[in-house]
PDB file of C-alpha atoms and ligand atoms in Angstrom:
ATOM      1  CA  MET A   1      19.059 -57.440  35.799  1.00 37.00           C
ATOM      2  CA  LYS A   2      20.121 -55.742  32.547  1.00 41.00           C
ATOM      3  CA  HIS A   3      16.523 -55.962  31.384  1.00 44.00           C
ATOM      4  CA  TRP A   4      15.148 -54.154  34.465  1.00 39.00           C
ATOM      5  CA  LYS A   5      17.720 -51.411  34.138  1.00 40.00           C
ATOM      6  CA  CYS A   6      16.564 -50.791  30.599  1.00 36.00           C
ATOM      7  CA  VAL A   7      12.890 -50.536  31.649  1.00 36.00           C
ATOM      8  CA  PHE A   8      13.833 -48.169  34.447  1.00 38.00           C
ATOM      9  CA  VAL A   9      15.700 -45.888  31.992  1.00 36.00           C
ATOM     10  CA  LEU A  10      12.703 -45.923  29.610  1.00 34.00           C
ATOM     11  CA  MET A  11      10.323 -45.100  32.466  1.00 37.00           C
ATOM     12  CA  THR A  12      12.503 -42.218  33.591  1.00 36.00           C
ATOM     13  CA  CYS A  13      12.617 -40.923  30.066  1.00 35.00           C
ATOM     14  CA  TYR A  14       8.859 -41.181  29.790  1.00 37.00           C
ATOM     15  CA  LEU A  15       8.330 -39.383  33.116  1.00 37.00           C
ATOM     16  CA  VAL A  16      10.745 -36.584  32.213  1.00 39.00           C
ATOM     17  CA  ALA A  17       9.160 -36.199  28.782  1.00 41.00           C
ATOM     18  CA  HIS A  18       5.697 -36.218  30.329  1.00 41.00           C
ATOM     19  CA  THR A  19       6.400 -33.525  32.928  1.00 43.00           C
ATOM     20  CA  VAL A  20       8.328 -31.394  30.444  1.00 47.00           C
ATOM     21  CA  LEU A  21       5.518 -31.516  27.890  1.00 50.00           C
ATOM     22  CA  GLY A  22       2.578 -31.694  30.278  1.00 54.00           C
ATOM     23  CA  SER A  23       2.915 -28.860  32.772  1.00 85.00           C
ATOM     24  CA  LEU A  24       2.978 -25.871  30.392  1.00 93.00           C
ATOM     25  CA  PRO A  25       0.001 -25.369  28.050  1.00 95.00           C
ATOM     26  CA  ALA A  26       0.603 -24.780  24.337  1.00 96.00           C
ATOM     27  CA  PRO A  27      -0.032 -21.271  22.988  1.00 96.00           C
ATOM     28  CA  VAL A  28      -3.417 -20.732  21.306  1.00 96.00           C
ATOM     29  CA  ASN A  29      -4.941 -18.531  18.577  1.00 96.00           C
ATOM     30  CA  VAL A  30      -1.852 -18.626  16.383  1.00 96.00           C
ATOM     31  CA  THR A  31      -2.358 -16.389  13.324  1.00 96.00           C
ATOM     32  CA  VAL A  32      -0.279 -14.525  10.778  1.00 96.00           C
ATOM     33  CA  ASN A  33      -1.201 -10.885  10.440  1.00 96.00           C
ATOM     34  CA  SER A  34       0.165  -9.994   7.021  1.00 96.00           C
ATOM     35  CA  VAL A  35      -0.441  -6.827   4.987  1.00 95.00           C
ATOM     36  CA  ASN A  36       1.541  -5.884   1.873  1.00 94.00           C
ATOM     37  CA  PHE A  37       4.103  -8.612   2.561  1.00 95.00           C
ATOM     38  CA  GLN A  38       4.733  -7.524   6.160  1.00 95.00           C
ATOM     39  CA  HIS A  39       4.168 -10.709   8.118  1.00 96.00           C
ATOM     40  CA  VAL A  40       3.663 -10.840  11.875  1.00 96.00           C
ATOM     41  CA  LEU A  41       2.987 -14.115  13.644  1.00 96.00           C
ATOM     42  CA  ARG A  42       0.769 -13.636  16.718  1.00 97.00           C
ATOM     43  CA  TRP A  43      -0.525 -15.941  19.406  1.00 97.00           C
ATOM     44  CA  ASP A  44      -2.192 -15.873  22.803  1.00 97.00           C
ATOM     45  CA  PRO A  45      -0.656 -17.510  25.851  1.00 96.00           C
ATOM     46  CA  ALA A  46      -2.996 -20.272  27.000  1.00 95.00           C
ATOM     47  CA  PRO A  47      -4.615 -19.751  30.421  1.00 95.00           C
ATOM     48  CA  GLY A  48      -2.147 -20.775  33.150  1.00 93.00           C
ATOM     49  CA  THR A  49       0.947 -19.652  31.246  1.00 94.00           C
ATOM     50  CA  PRO A  50       3.269 -17.965  33.780  1.00 93.00           C
ATOM     51  CA  PRO A  51       4.594 -14.452  33.084  1.00 93.00           C
ATOM     52  CA  GLY A  52       8.134 -14.469  31.727  1.00 93.00           C
ATOM     53  CA  THR A  53       7.433 -17.437  29.470  1.00 95.00           C
ATOM     54  CA  GLU A  54       9.443 -17.507  26.273  1.00 95.00           C
ATOM     55  CA  TYR A  55       8.310 -18.935  22.951  1.00 96.00           C
ATOM     56  CA  ASN A  56       9.937 -21.068  20.320  1.00 94.00           C
ATOM     57  CA  ILE A  57       8.632 -20.509  16.822  1.00 95.00           C
ATOM     58  CA  PHE A  58       8.935 -23.329  14.330  1.00 92.00           C
ATOM     59  CA  LYS A  59       9.424 -22.215  10.760  1.00 86.00           C
ATOM     60  CA  ARG A  60      11.933 -24.654   9.212  1.00 79.00           C
ATOM     61  CA  LYS A  61      14.399 -23.421  11.823  1.00 81.00           C
ATOM     62  CA  VAL A  62      13.471 -22.510  15.403  1.00 88.00           C
ATOM     63  CA  LEU A  63      13.122 -18.843  16.298  1.00 91.00           C
ATOM     64  CA  ASN A  64      12.693 -17.485  19.827  1.00 89.00           C
ATOM     65  CA  SER A  65      10.569 -14.676  21.168  1.00 94.00           C
ATOM     66  CA  THR A  66       9.787 -13.302  24.620  1.00 93.00           C
ATOM     67  CA  THR A  67       6.612 -11.505  23.435  1.00 93.00           C
ATOM     68  CA  ALA A  68       3.457 -12.990  21.925  1.00 94.00           C
ATOM     69  CA  SER A  69       4.255 -11.851  18.386  1.00 95.00           C
ATOM     70  CA  LEU A  70       7.150 -12.034  15.971  1.00 95.00           C
ATOM     71  CA  LYS A  71       7.876 -10.294  12.682  1.00 94.00           C
ATOM     72  CA  LEU A  72       8.795 -12.902  10.095  1.00 93.00           C
ATOM     73  CA  LYS A  73      10.977 -12.692   7.046  1.00 92.00           C
ATOM     74  CA  LEU A  74       9.684 -15.216   4.546  1.00 93.00           C
ATOM     75  CA  HIS A  75      10.211 -16.216   0.940  1.00 94.00           C
ATOM     76  CA  ASN A  76       7.265 -14.919  -1.077  1.00 95.00           C
ATOM     77  CA  GLU A  77       6.479 -18.189  -2.838  1.00 94.00           C
ATOM     78  CA  ARG A  78       7.186 -20.749  -0.133  1.00 93.00           C
ATOM     79  CA  THR A  79       4.542 -22.418   2.002  1.00 94.00           C
ATOM     80  CA  TYR A  80       5.264 -22.365   5.704  1.00 95.00           C
ATOM     81  CA  TYR A  81       3.780 -24.420   8.510  1.00 95.00           C
ATOM     82  CA  LEU A  82       4.160 -22.270  11.566  1.00 96.00           C
ATOM     83  CA  SER A  83       3.689 -23.260  15.186  1.00 96.00           C
ATOM     84  CA  VAL A  84       4.572 -21.898  18.593  1.00 96.00           C
ATOM     85  CA  GLN A  85       5.768 -23.594  21.770  1.00 96.00           C
ATOM     86  CA  ALA A  86       5.935 -22.035  25.221  1.00 96.00           C
ATOM     87  CA  SER A  87       9.157 -22.381  27.196  1.00 96.00           C
ATOM     88  CA  TYR A  88       9.481 -21.621  30.906  1.00 95.00           C
ATOM     89  CA  ASN A  89      12.060 -22.608  33.510  1.00 92.00           C
ATOM     90  CA  GLN A  90      13.361 -25.348  31.228  1.00 90.00           C
ATOM     91  CA  THR A  91       9.845 -26.712  30.752  1.00 93.00           C
ATOM     92  CA  LEU A  92       8.411 -26.928  27.255  1.00 95.00           C
ATOM     93  CA  SER A  93       4.749 -26.933  26.274  1.00 95.00           C
ATOM     94  CA  PRO A  94       3.442 -29.040  23.394  1.00 95.00           C
ATOM     95  CA  GLU A  95       3.507 -27.226  20.053  1.00 95.00           C
ATOM     96  CA  SER A  96       0.436 -25.234  19.087  1.00 96.00           C
ATOM     97  CA  HIS A  97      -1.483 -26.412  16.035  1.00 93.00           C
ATOM     98  CA  ASN A  98       0.277 -25.644  12.747  1.00 93.00           C
ATOM     99  CA  ILE A  99      -0.927 -22.850  10.564  1.00 94.00           C
ATOM    100  CA  CYS A 100      -0.207 -22.869   6.880  1.00 95.00           C
ATOM    101  CA  PHE A 101       0.946 -19.611   5.316  1.00 96.00           C
ATOM    102  CA  THR A 102       2.111 -18.764   1.789  1.00 96.00           C
ATOM    103  CA  PRO A 103       3.023 -15.069   1.532  1.00 96.00           C
ATOM    104  CA  TYR A 104       2.033 -14.319  -2.079  1.00 96.00           C
ATOM    105  CA  LYS A 105      -1.395 -15.975  -1.646  1.00 95.00           C
ATOM    106  CA  ASP A 106      -2.176 -15.040   1.916  1.00 96.00           C
ATOM    107  CA  THR A 107      -0.810 -11.541   2.517  1.00 96.00           C
ATOM    108  CA  LYS A 108      -3.506  -8.867   2.468  1.00 96.00           C
ATOM    109  CA  ILE A 109      -3.154  -6.293  -0.275  1.00 96.00           C
ATOM    110  CA  GLY A 110      -4.098  -2.895   1.133  1.00 95.00           C
ATOM    111  CA  PRO A 111      -6.442  -0.527  -0.747  1.00 96.00           C
ATOM    112  CA  PRO A 112      -5.121   1.255  -3.847  1.00 96.00           C
ATOM    113  CA  GLU A 113      -4.337   4.931  -3.507  1.00 96.00           C
ATOM    114  CA  VAL A 114      -6.509   6.887  -5.893  1.00 96.00           C
ATOM    115  CA  SER A 115      -5.987  10.475  -7.048  1.00 96.00           C
ATOM    116  CA  LEU A 116      -8.638  12.285  -9.057  1.00 95.00           C
ATOM    117  CA  ALA A 117      -8.714  15.421 -11.204  1.00 94.00           C
ATOM    118  CA  GLY A 118     -11.792  16.828 -12.947  1.00 92.00           C
ATOM    119  CA  CYS A 119     -11.234  17.718 -16.603  1.00 90.00           C
ATOM    120  CA  GLY A 120     -14.462  19.164 -18.007  1.00 89.00           C
ATOM    121  CA  ASN A 121     -16.693  16.271 -18.963  1.00 90.00           C
ATOM    122  CA  CYS A 122     -14.207  13.748 -17.657  1.00 92.00           C
ATOM    123  CA  ILE A 123     -12.277  12.643 -14.581  1.00 94.00           C
ATOM    124  CA  LYS A 124      -8.612  11.720 -14.759  1.00 94.00           C
ATOM    125  CA  MET A 125      -7.423   9.259 -12.199  1.00 95.00           C
ATOM    126  CA  ASN A 126      -4.286   7.499 -11.077  1.00 96.00           C
ATOM    127  CA  MET A 127      -4.329   4.273  -9.091  1.00 95.00           C
ATOM    128  CA  SER A 128      -1.363   2.853  -7.221  1.00 94.00           C
ATOM    129  CA  LEU A 129      -0.830   0.007  -4.813  1.00 95.00           C
ATOM    130  CA  LEU A 130       1.521   0.435  -1.908  1.00 93.00           C
ATOM    131  CA  GLU A 131       4.823  -1.121  -2.952  1.00 92.00           C
ATOM    132  CA  PRO A 132       6.081  -3.791  -0.524  1.00 92.00           C
ATOM    133  CA  ASP A 133       9.305  -3.276   1.376  1.00 87.00           C
ATOM    134  CA  SER A 134      12.377  -3.675  -0.853  1.00 86.00           C
ATOM    135  CA  SER A 135      13.529  -6.615   1.321  1.00 88.00           C
ATOM    136  CA  THR A 136      10.778  -8.714  -0.304  1.00 91.00           C
ATOM    137  CA  GLY A 137      12.535  -8.410  -3.668  1.00 90.00           C
ATOM    138  CA  ILE A 138       9.317  -7.149  -5.274  1.00 92.00           C
ATOM    139  CA  GLU A 139      10.063  -4.033  -7.290  1.00 90.00           C
ATOM    140  CA  ASP A 140       6.710  -3.444  -8.931  1.00 91.00           C
ATOM    141  CA  ILE A 141       3.667  -5.053  -7.397  1.00 93.00           C
ATOM    142  CA  ASN A 142       1.593  -4.550 -10.582  1.00 91.00           C
ATOM    143  CA  LYS A 143       4.152  -6.573 -12.541  1.00 90.00           C
ATOM    144  CA  TYR A 144       4.607  -9.158  -9.810  1.00 93.00           C
ATOM    145  CA  TYR A 145       0.900 -10.003  -9.780  1.00 94.00           C
ATOM    146  CA  ASP A 146      -0.614  -8.828 -13.094  1.00 91.00           C
ATOM    147  CA  VAL A 147      -3.087  -6.548 -11.352  1.00 95.00           C
ATOM    148  CA  HIS A 148      -6.502  -5.528 -12.763  1.00 94.00           C
ATOM    149  CA  PHE A 149      -8.574  -2.688 -11.414  1.00 96.00           C
ATOM    150  CA  THR A 150     -12.329  -2.321 -11.456  1.00 96.00           C
ATOM    151  CA  VAL A 151     -13.226   1.351 -11.431  1.00 96.00           C
ATOM    152  CA  LYS A 152     -16.732   1.984 -10.096  1.00 96.00           C
ATOM    153  CA  TRP A 153     -18.347   5.394 -10.255  1.00 94.00           C
ATOM    154  CA  ARG A 154     -21.738   6.745  -9.360  1.00 93.00           C
ATOM    155  CA  ARG A 155     -23.744   9.931  -9.569  1.00 91.00           C
ATOM    156  CA  GLU A 156     -27.188  10.449  -8.077  1.00 86.00           C
ATOM    157  CA  GLY A 157     -28.133   6.790  -8.089  1.00 83.00           C
ATOM    158  CA  HIS A 158     -26.562   5.937 -11.455  1.00 88.00           C
ATOM    159  CA  SER A 159     -23.557   3.691 -11.205  1.00 90.00           C
ATOM    160  CA  MET A 160     -21.191   2.146 -13.702  1.00 92.00           C
ATOM    161  CA  SER A 161     -17.992   0.145 -13.648  1.00 94.00           C
ATOM    162  CA  LEU A 162     -15.110  -0.570 -15.954  1.00 94.00           C
ATOM    163  CA  GLU A 163     -12.091  -2.868 -15.884  1.00 95.00           C
ATOM    164  CA  THR A 164      -8.576  -1.726 -16.672  1.00 95.00           C
ATOM    165  CA  ARG A 165      -4.982  -2.765 -16.228  1.00 93.00           C
ATOM    166  CA  ASN A 166      -3.802   0.831 -16.593  1.00 93.00           C
ATOM    167  CA  LYS A 167      -2.642   2.727 -13.573  1.00 94.00           C
ATOM    168  CA  SER A 168      -3.801   5.946 -15.254  1.00 95.00           C
ATOM    169  CA  PHE A 169      -7.365   6.100 -16.405  1.00 93.00           C
ATOM    170  CA  THR A 170      -9.832   8.665 -17.718  1.00 94.00           C
ATOM    171  CA  LEU A 171     -13.580   8.417 -17.217  1.00 92.00           C
ATOM    172  CA  ASP A 172     -15.061  10.041 -20.321  1.00 91.00           C
ATOM    173  CA  ASN A 173     -18.430  11.398 -21.417  1.00 89.00           C
ATOM    174  CA  LEU A 174     -19.479  12.539 -17.973  1.00 90.00           C
ATOM    175  CA  GLN A 175     -21.717  15.504 -17.254  1.00 89.00           C
ATOM    176  CA  GLU A 176     -19.943  18.791 -16.567  1.00 89.00           C
ATOM    177  CA  GLY A 177     -20.296  20.458 -13.184  1.00 89.00           C
ATOM    178  CA  MET A 178     -21.482  17.254 -11.499  1.00 88.00           C
ATOM    179  CA  GLU A 179     -20.199  15.396  -8.489  1.00 92.00           C
ATOM    180  CA  TYR A 180     -19.079  11.833  -9.172  1.00 93.00           C
ATOM    181  CA  CYS A 181     -17.894   9.333  -6.605  1.00 95.00           C
ATOM    182  CA  VAL A 182     -15.271   6.765  -7.500  1.00 96.00           C
ATOM    183  CA  GLN A 183     -14.079   3.546  -5.888  1.00 96.00           C
ATOM    184  CA  VAL A 184     -11.322   1.262  -7.123  1.00 97.00           C
ATOM    185  CA  HIS A 185     -11.157  -2.505  -6.504  1.00 97.00           C
ATOM    186  CA  THR A 186      -7.972  -4.487  -7.044  1.00 96.00           C
ATOM    187  CA  HIS A 187      -8.168  -7.925  -8.671  1.00 96.00           C
ATOM    188  CA  ILE A 188      -5.326 -10.391  -8.407  1.00 96.00           C
ATOM    189  CA  ARG A 189      -5.879 -13.915  -9.694  1.00 94.00           C
ATOM    190  CA  LEU A 190      -3.400 -15.400  -7.202  1.00 95.00           C
ATOM    191  CA  ASN A 191      -4.518 -13.455  -4.149  1.00 96.00           C
ATOM    192  CA  GLY A 192      -8.110 -12.825  -3.126  1.00 95.00           C
ATOM    193  CA  ASN A 193      -7.261 -10.778  -0.018  1.00 96.00           C
ATOM    194  CA  THR A 194      -7.448  -7.377  -1.664  1.00 96.00           C
ATOM    195  CA  GLN A 195      -9.118  -4.350  -0.142  1.00 96.00           C
ATOM    196  CA  PRO A 196     -10.983  -1.678  -2.161  1.00 97.00           C
ATOM    197  CA  SER A 197     -10.274   2.032  -1.894  1.00 97.00           C
ATOM    198  CA  THR A 198     -12.778   4.198  -0.047  1.00 96.00           C
ATOM    199  CA  TRP A 199     -15.317   6.113  -2.162  1.00 95.00           C
ATOM    200  CA  GLU A 200     -13.902   9.472  -3.194  1.00 95.00           C
ATOM    201  CA  CYS A 201     -15.972  12.229  -4.723  1.00 94.00           C
ATOM    202  CA  ILE A 202     -15.004  15.006  -7.114  1.00 93.00           C
ATOM    203  CA  LEU A 203     -16.663  17.569  -9.367  1.00 90.00           C
ATOM    204  CA  THR A 204     -16.063  17.173 -13.067  1.00 88.00           C
ATOM    205  CA  GLY A 205     -14.849  20.457 -14.619  1.00 73.00           C
ATOM    206  CA  PRO A 206     -17.309  22.942 -13.127  1.00 58.00           C
ATOM    207  CA  VAL A 207     -18.922  25.029 -15.897  1.00 58.00           C
ATOM    208  CA  GLU A 208     -18.895  28.326 -13.954  1.00 53.00           C
ATOM    209  CA  HIS A 209     -15.147  28.026 -13.271  1.00 52.00           C
ATOM    210  CA  ARG A 210     -14.394  27.727 -16.948  1.00 53.00           C
ATOM    211  CA  VAL A 211     -16.471  30.818 -17.734  1.00 52.00           C
ATOM    212  CA  ALA A 212     -14.615  32.732 -15.019  1.00 55.00           C
ATOM    213  CA  ALA A 213     -11.261  31.602 -16.441  1.00 57.00           C
ATOM    214  CA  LEU A 214     -12.313  32.782 -19.906  1.00 59.00           C
ATOM    215  CA  LEU A 215     -13.331  36.192 -18.475  1.00 60.00           C
ATOM    216  CA  ILE A 216      -9.967  36.571 -16.737  1.00 57.00           C
ATOM    217  CA  ILE A 217      -8.137  35.766 -19.978  1.00 58.00           C
ATOM    218  CA  LEU A 218     -10.272  38.274 -21.944  1.00 63.00           C
ATOM    219  CA  LEU A 219      -9.687  40.965 -19.310  1.00 63.00           C
ATOM    220  CA  GLY A 220      -5.951  40.223 -19.429  1.00 62.00           C
ATOM    221  CA  LEU A 221      -5.898  40.547 -23.220  1.00 63.00           C
ATOM    222  CA  LEU A 222      -7.789  43.856 -23.026  1.00 61.00           C
ATOM    223  CA  MET A 223      -5.420  45.324 -20.428  1.00 66.00           C
ATOM    224  CA  THR A 224      -2.355  44.195 -22.379  1.00 62.00           C
ATOM    225  CA  SER A 225      -3.594  45.828 -25.577  1.00 64.00           C
ATOM    226  CA  VAL A 226      -4.428  49.083 -23.734  1.00 56.00           C
ATOM    227  CA  PHE A 227      -0.933  49.068 -22.229  1.00 56.00           C
ATOM    228  CA  CYS A 228       0.631  48.418 -25.656  1.00 55.00           C
ATOM    229  CA  LEU A 229      -1.292  51.288 -27.195  1.00 56.00           C
ATOM    230  CA  GLN A 230      -0.141  53.646 -24.420  1.00 61.00           C
ATOM    231  CA  TYR A 231       3.426  52.437 -24.730  1.00 56.00           C
ATOM    232  CA  THR A 232       3.675  52.888 -28.513  1.00 57.00           C
ATOM    233  CA  GLY A 233       1.962  56.286 -28.168  1.00 55.00           C
ATOM    234  CA  LEU A 234       4.573  57.356 -25.599  1.00 51.00           C
ATOM    235  CA  ILE A 235       7.455  56.318 -27.881  1.00 46.00           C
ATOM    236  CA  CYS A 236       5.888  58.375 -30.695  1.00 44.00           C
ATOM    237  CA  THR A 237       5.714  61.553 -28.564  1.00 48.00           C
ATOM    238  CA  VAL A 238       9.328  61.047 -27.376  1.00 45.00           C
ATOM    239  CA  LYS A 239      10.468  60.661 -30.965  1.00 47.00           C
ATOM    240  CA  ALA A 240       8.588  63.801 -31.993  1.00 48.00           C
ATOM    241  CA  THR A 241       9.956  66.127 -29.253  1.00 48.00           C
ATOM    242  CA  LEU A 242      13.564  65.015 -28.566  1.00 45.00           C
ATOM    243  CA  PRO A 243      16.525  66.242 -30.645  1.00 45.00           C
ATOM    244  CA  ARG A 244      18.035  63.710 -33.040  1.00 50.00           C
ATOM    245  CA  ALA A 245      21.250  63.133 -31.005  1.00 48.00           C
ATOM    246  CA  ILE A 246      19.330  62.122 -27.888  1.00 42.00           C
ATOM    247  CA  ILE A 247      17.206  59.723 -29.892  1.00 42.00           C
ATOM    248  CA  VAL A 248      20.360  58.123 -31.299  1.00 42.00           C
ATOM    249  CA  ARG A 249      21.847  57.925 -27.805  1.00 45.00           C
ATOM    250  CA  ILE A 250      18.689  56.274 -26.447  1.00 41.00           C
ATOM    251  CA  ILE A 251      18.790  53.729 -29.250  1.00 44.00           C
ATOM    252  CA  HIS A 252      22.525  53.175 -28.673  1.00 46.00           C
ATOM    253  CA  LEU A 253      21.946  52.592 -24.945  1.00 44.00           C
ATOM    254  CA  SER A 254      19.114  50.249 -25.554  1.00 44.00           C
ATOM    255  CA  THR A 255      21.155  48.093 -27.908  1.00 42.00           C
ATOM    256  CA  GLN A 256      23.846  47.862 -25.220  1.00 43.00           C
ATOM    257  CA  ILE A 257      21.379  46.627 -22.650  1.00 39.00           C
TER     258      ILE A 257
HETATM  259  C1  LIG B   1      -8.525 -16.734  21.460  1.00 78.40           C
HETATM  260  O1  LIG B   1      -9.280 -15.932  20.563  1.00 78.40           O
HETATM  261  C2  LIG B   1     -10.634 -15.787  20.951  1.00 78.40           C
HETATM  262  C3  LIG B   1     -11.337 -15.045  19.834  1.00 78.40           C
HETATM  263  O2  LIG B   1     -10.669 -13.882  19.487  1.00 78.40           O
HETATM  264  C4  LIG B   1     -10.719 -15.080  22.278  1.00 78.40           C
HETATM  265  O3  LIG B   1     -12.069 -14.950  22.674  1.00 78.40           O
HETATM  266  C5  LIG B   1      -9.954 -15.864  23.307  1.00 78.40           C
HETATM  267  O4  LIG B   1      -9.939 -15.149  24.529  1.00 78.40           O
HETATM  268  C6  LIG B   1      -8.525 -16.101  22.850  1.00 78.40           C
HETATM  269  N1  LIG B   1      -7.846 -16.975  23.807  1.00 78.40           N
HETATM  270  C7  LIG B   1      -6.926 -16.515  24.635  1.00 78.40           C
HETATM  271  C8  LIG B   1      -6.342 -17.528  25.555  1.00 78.40           C
HETATM  272  O5  LIG B   1      -6.533 -15.347  24.654  1.00 78.40           O
HETATM  273  C1  LIG B   2      15.606 -20.970  21.109  1.00 78.40           C
HETATM  274  O1  LIG B   2      15.218 -21.786  22.190  1.00 78.40           O
HETATM  275  C2  LIG B   2      15.593 -23.147  22.034  1.00 78.40           C
HETATM  276  C3  LIG B   2      14.979 -23.947  23.151  1.00 78.40           C
HETATM  277  O2  LIG B   2      15.020 -23.263  24.368  1.00 78.40           O
HETATM  278  C4  LIG B   2      17.106 -23.225  22.069  1.00 78.40           C
HETATM  279  O3  LIG B   2      17.522 -24.559  21.913  1.00 78.40           O
HETATM  280  C5  LIG B   2      17.642 -22.387  20.928  1.00 78.40           C
HETATM  281  O4  LIG B   2      19.042 -22.331  20.975  1.00 78.40           O
HETATM  282  C6  LIG B   2      17.107 -20.966  20.978  1.00 78.40           C
HETATM  283  N1  LIG B   2      17.462 -20.288  19.748  1.00 78.40           N
HETATM  284  C7  LIG B   2      17.902 -19.034  19.723  1.00 78.40           C
HETATM  285  C8  LIG B   2      18.168 -18.474  18.362  1.00 78.40           C
HETATM  286  O5  LIG B   2      18.039 -18.386  20.739  1.00 78.40           O
HETATM  287  C1  LIG B   3      12.070 -24.035  38.142  1.00 78.40           C
HETATM  288  O1  LIG B   3      12.050 -25.441  38.276  1.00 78.40           O
HETATM  289  C2  LIG B   3      12.746 -25.951  39.394  1.00 78.40           C
HETATM  290  C3  LIG B   3      12.746 -27.453  39.358  1.00 78.40           C
HETATM  291  O2  LIG B   3      12.163 -27.971  38.218  1.00 78.40           O
HETATM  292  C4  LIG B   3      12.056 -25.445  40.645  1.00 78.40           C
HETATM  293  O3  LIG B   3      12.765 -25.887  41.788  1.00 78.40           O
HETATM  294  C5  LIG B   3      12.034 -23.918  40.614  1.00 78.40           C
HETATM  295  O4  LIG B   3      11.322 -23.415  41.723  1.00 78.40           O
HETATM  296  C6  LIG B   3      11.406 -23.418  39.354  1.00 78.40           C
HETATM  297  N1  LIG B   3      11.520 -21.997  39.290  1.00 78.40           N
HETATM  298  C7  LIG B   3      10.476 -21.183  39.015  1.00 78.40           C
HETATM  299  C8  LIG B   3      10.785 -19.711  38.959  1.00 78.40           C
HETATM  300  O5  LIG B   3       9.350 -21.608  38.798  1.00 78.40           O
HETATM  301  C1  LIG B   4      -1.308  11.052 -12.657  1.00 78.40           C
HETATM  302  O1  LIG B   4       0.072  10.815 -12.779  1.00 78.40           O
HETATM  303  C2  LIG B   4       0.704  11.626 -13.761  1.00 78.40           C
HETATM  304  C3  LIG B   4       2.144  11.177 -13.898  1.00 78.40           C
HETATM  305  O2  LIG B   4       2.706  10.867 -12.669  1.00 78.40           O
HETATM  306  C4  LIG B   4       0.579  13.090 -13.348  1.00 78.40           C
HETATM  307  O3  LIG B   4       1.181  13.910 -14.313  1.00 78.40           O
HETATM  308  C5  LIG B   4      -0.906  13.446 -13.218  1.00 78.40           C
HETATM  309  O4  LIG B   4      -1.047  14.770 -12.749  1.00 78.40           O
HETATM  310  C6  LIG B   4      -1.598  12.488 -12.248  1.00 78.40           C
HETATM  311  N1  LIG B   4      -3.026  12.736 -12.282  1.00 78.40           N
HETATM  312  C7  LIG B   4      -3.788  12.763 -11.204  1.00 78.40           C
HETATM  313  C8  LIG B   4      -5.223  12.960 -11.398  1.00 78.40           C
HETATM  314  O5  LIG B   4      -3.292  12.629 -10.077  1.00 78.40           O
HETATM  315  C1  LIG B   5      -4.381   2.034 -21.230  1.00 78.40           C
HETATM  316  O1  LIG B   5      -3.255   2.794 -21.615  1.00 78.40           O
HETATM  317  C2  LIG B   5      -2.869   2.612 -22.964  1.00 78.40           C
HETATM  318  C3  LIG B   5      -1.628   3.436 -23.207  1.00 78.40           C
HETATM  319  O2  LIG B   5      -0.877   3.609 -22.061  1.00 78.40           O
HETATM  320  C4  LIG B   5      -4.005   3.034 -23.887  1.00 78.40           C
HETATM  321  O3  LIG B   5      -3.631   2.776 -25.210  1.00 78.40           O
HETATM  322  C5  LIG B   5      -5.254   2.238 -23.550  1.00 78.40           C
HETATM  323  O4  LIG B   5      -6.340   2.696 -24.309  1.00 78.40           O
HETATM  324  C6  LIG B   5      -5.576   2.400 -22.089  1.00 78.40           C
HETATM  325  N1  LIG B   5      -6.707   1.560 -21.769  1.00 78.40           N
HETATM  326  C7  LIG B   5      -7.768   2.030 -21.119  1.00 78.40           C
HETATM  327  C8  LIG B   5      -8.848   1.058 -20.866  1.00 78.40           C
HETATM  328  O5  LIG B   5      -7.827   3.183 -20.736  1.00 78.40           O
END
């Protein structure tokens, strides 16, 4: 009698477990969308999932979500096995397949921002990566990763590239008055998911602009000297015509000023 009771309890347990796990399909297409250490877990409800279903997210501890995505706060160097389970009217689906995610290796590193300035026969450039949110504890992404840049540039079919660790860089020995296009690639030994900047084009120091600048300076010098001549001439005539007392008074006033 005791024996039968035990089997009955086991069968009930099995039936309950079966219906609880069997009637709701597990979420599918589980992925982490992660850029610059902003991690969002996404999934698709499997066909047949009723509206209003909630989800349990397994990440060491269980998190809950009512939408098909969840922003995650993760330790940069830990490896996580993430999975999602649907939950509806006290029925649970099986867990989705696990996905493995390690932030520092797997987050995408967005393109570097590049600023360019022509400087005659050269181009000065600054490269910077978007710094992750301060909540990640990363203060300087270049230091965190030991970042290298490959600077590629091209002009009318010629192209060259150079490697640097510097965030400021000058391309030298270029032709003046020419348009060069520049693209910067980021290299990180520990993370291959880097994106290059778009090609950006700039004129090196245009020759005609420099000539114009020189002309303006020369014209300025000429006008200043003409003005000086007039000014000193005026003082001379004042000195020659005014009585001595007035001259003294003018000098006195001007020293007060
Ligand atoms: C899963 O992803 C594939 C590819 O993006 C898509 O075609 C499919 O519809 C997705 N499944 C569901 C249930 O949304
Ligand atoms: C998430 O859902 C599970 C199962 O329904 C529940 O046990 C748990 O308490 C919920 N957690 C939170 C943080 O709401
Ligand atoms: C929830 O489940 C109970 C019994 O398992 C059922 O009677 C009820 O109709 C269900 N509710 C919904 C909204 O599906
Ligand atoms: C590069 O950065 C330095 C220092 O922040 C700045 O003085 C310089 O103008 C920048 N150059 C370019 C081309 O943006
Ligand atoms: C990088 O910058 C340092 C000084 O900040 C300079 O000495 C070095 O030549 C630069 N390297 C390149 C490749 O420009």
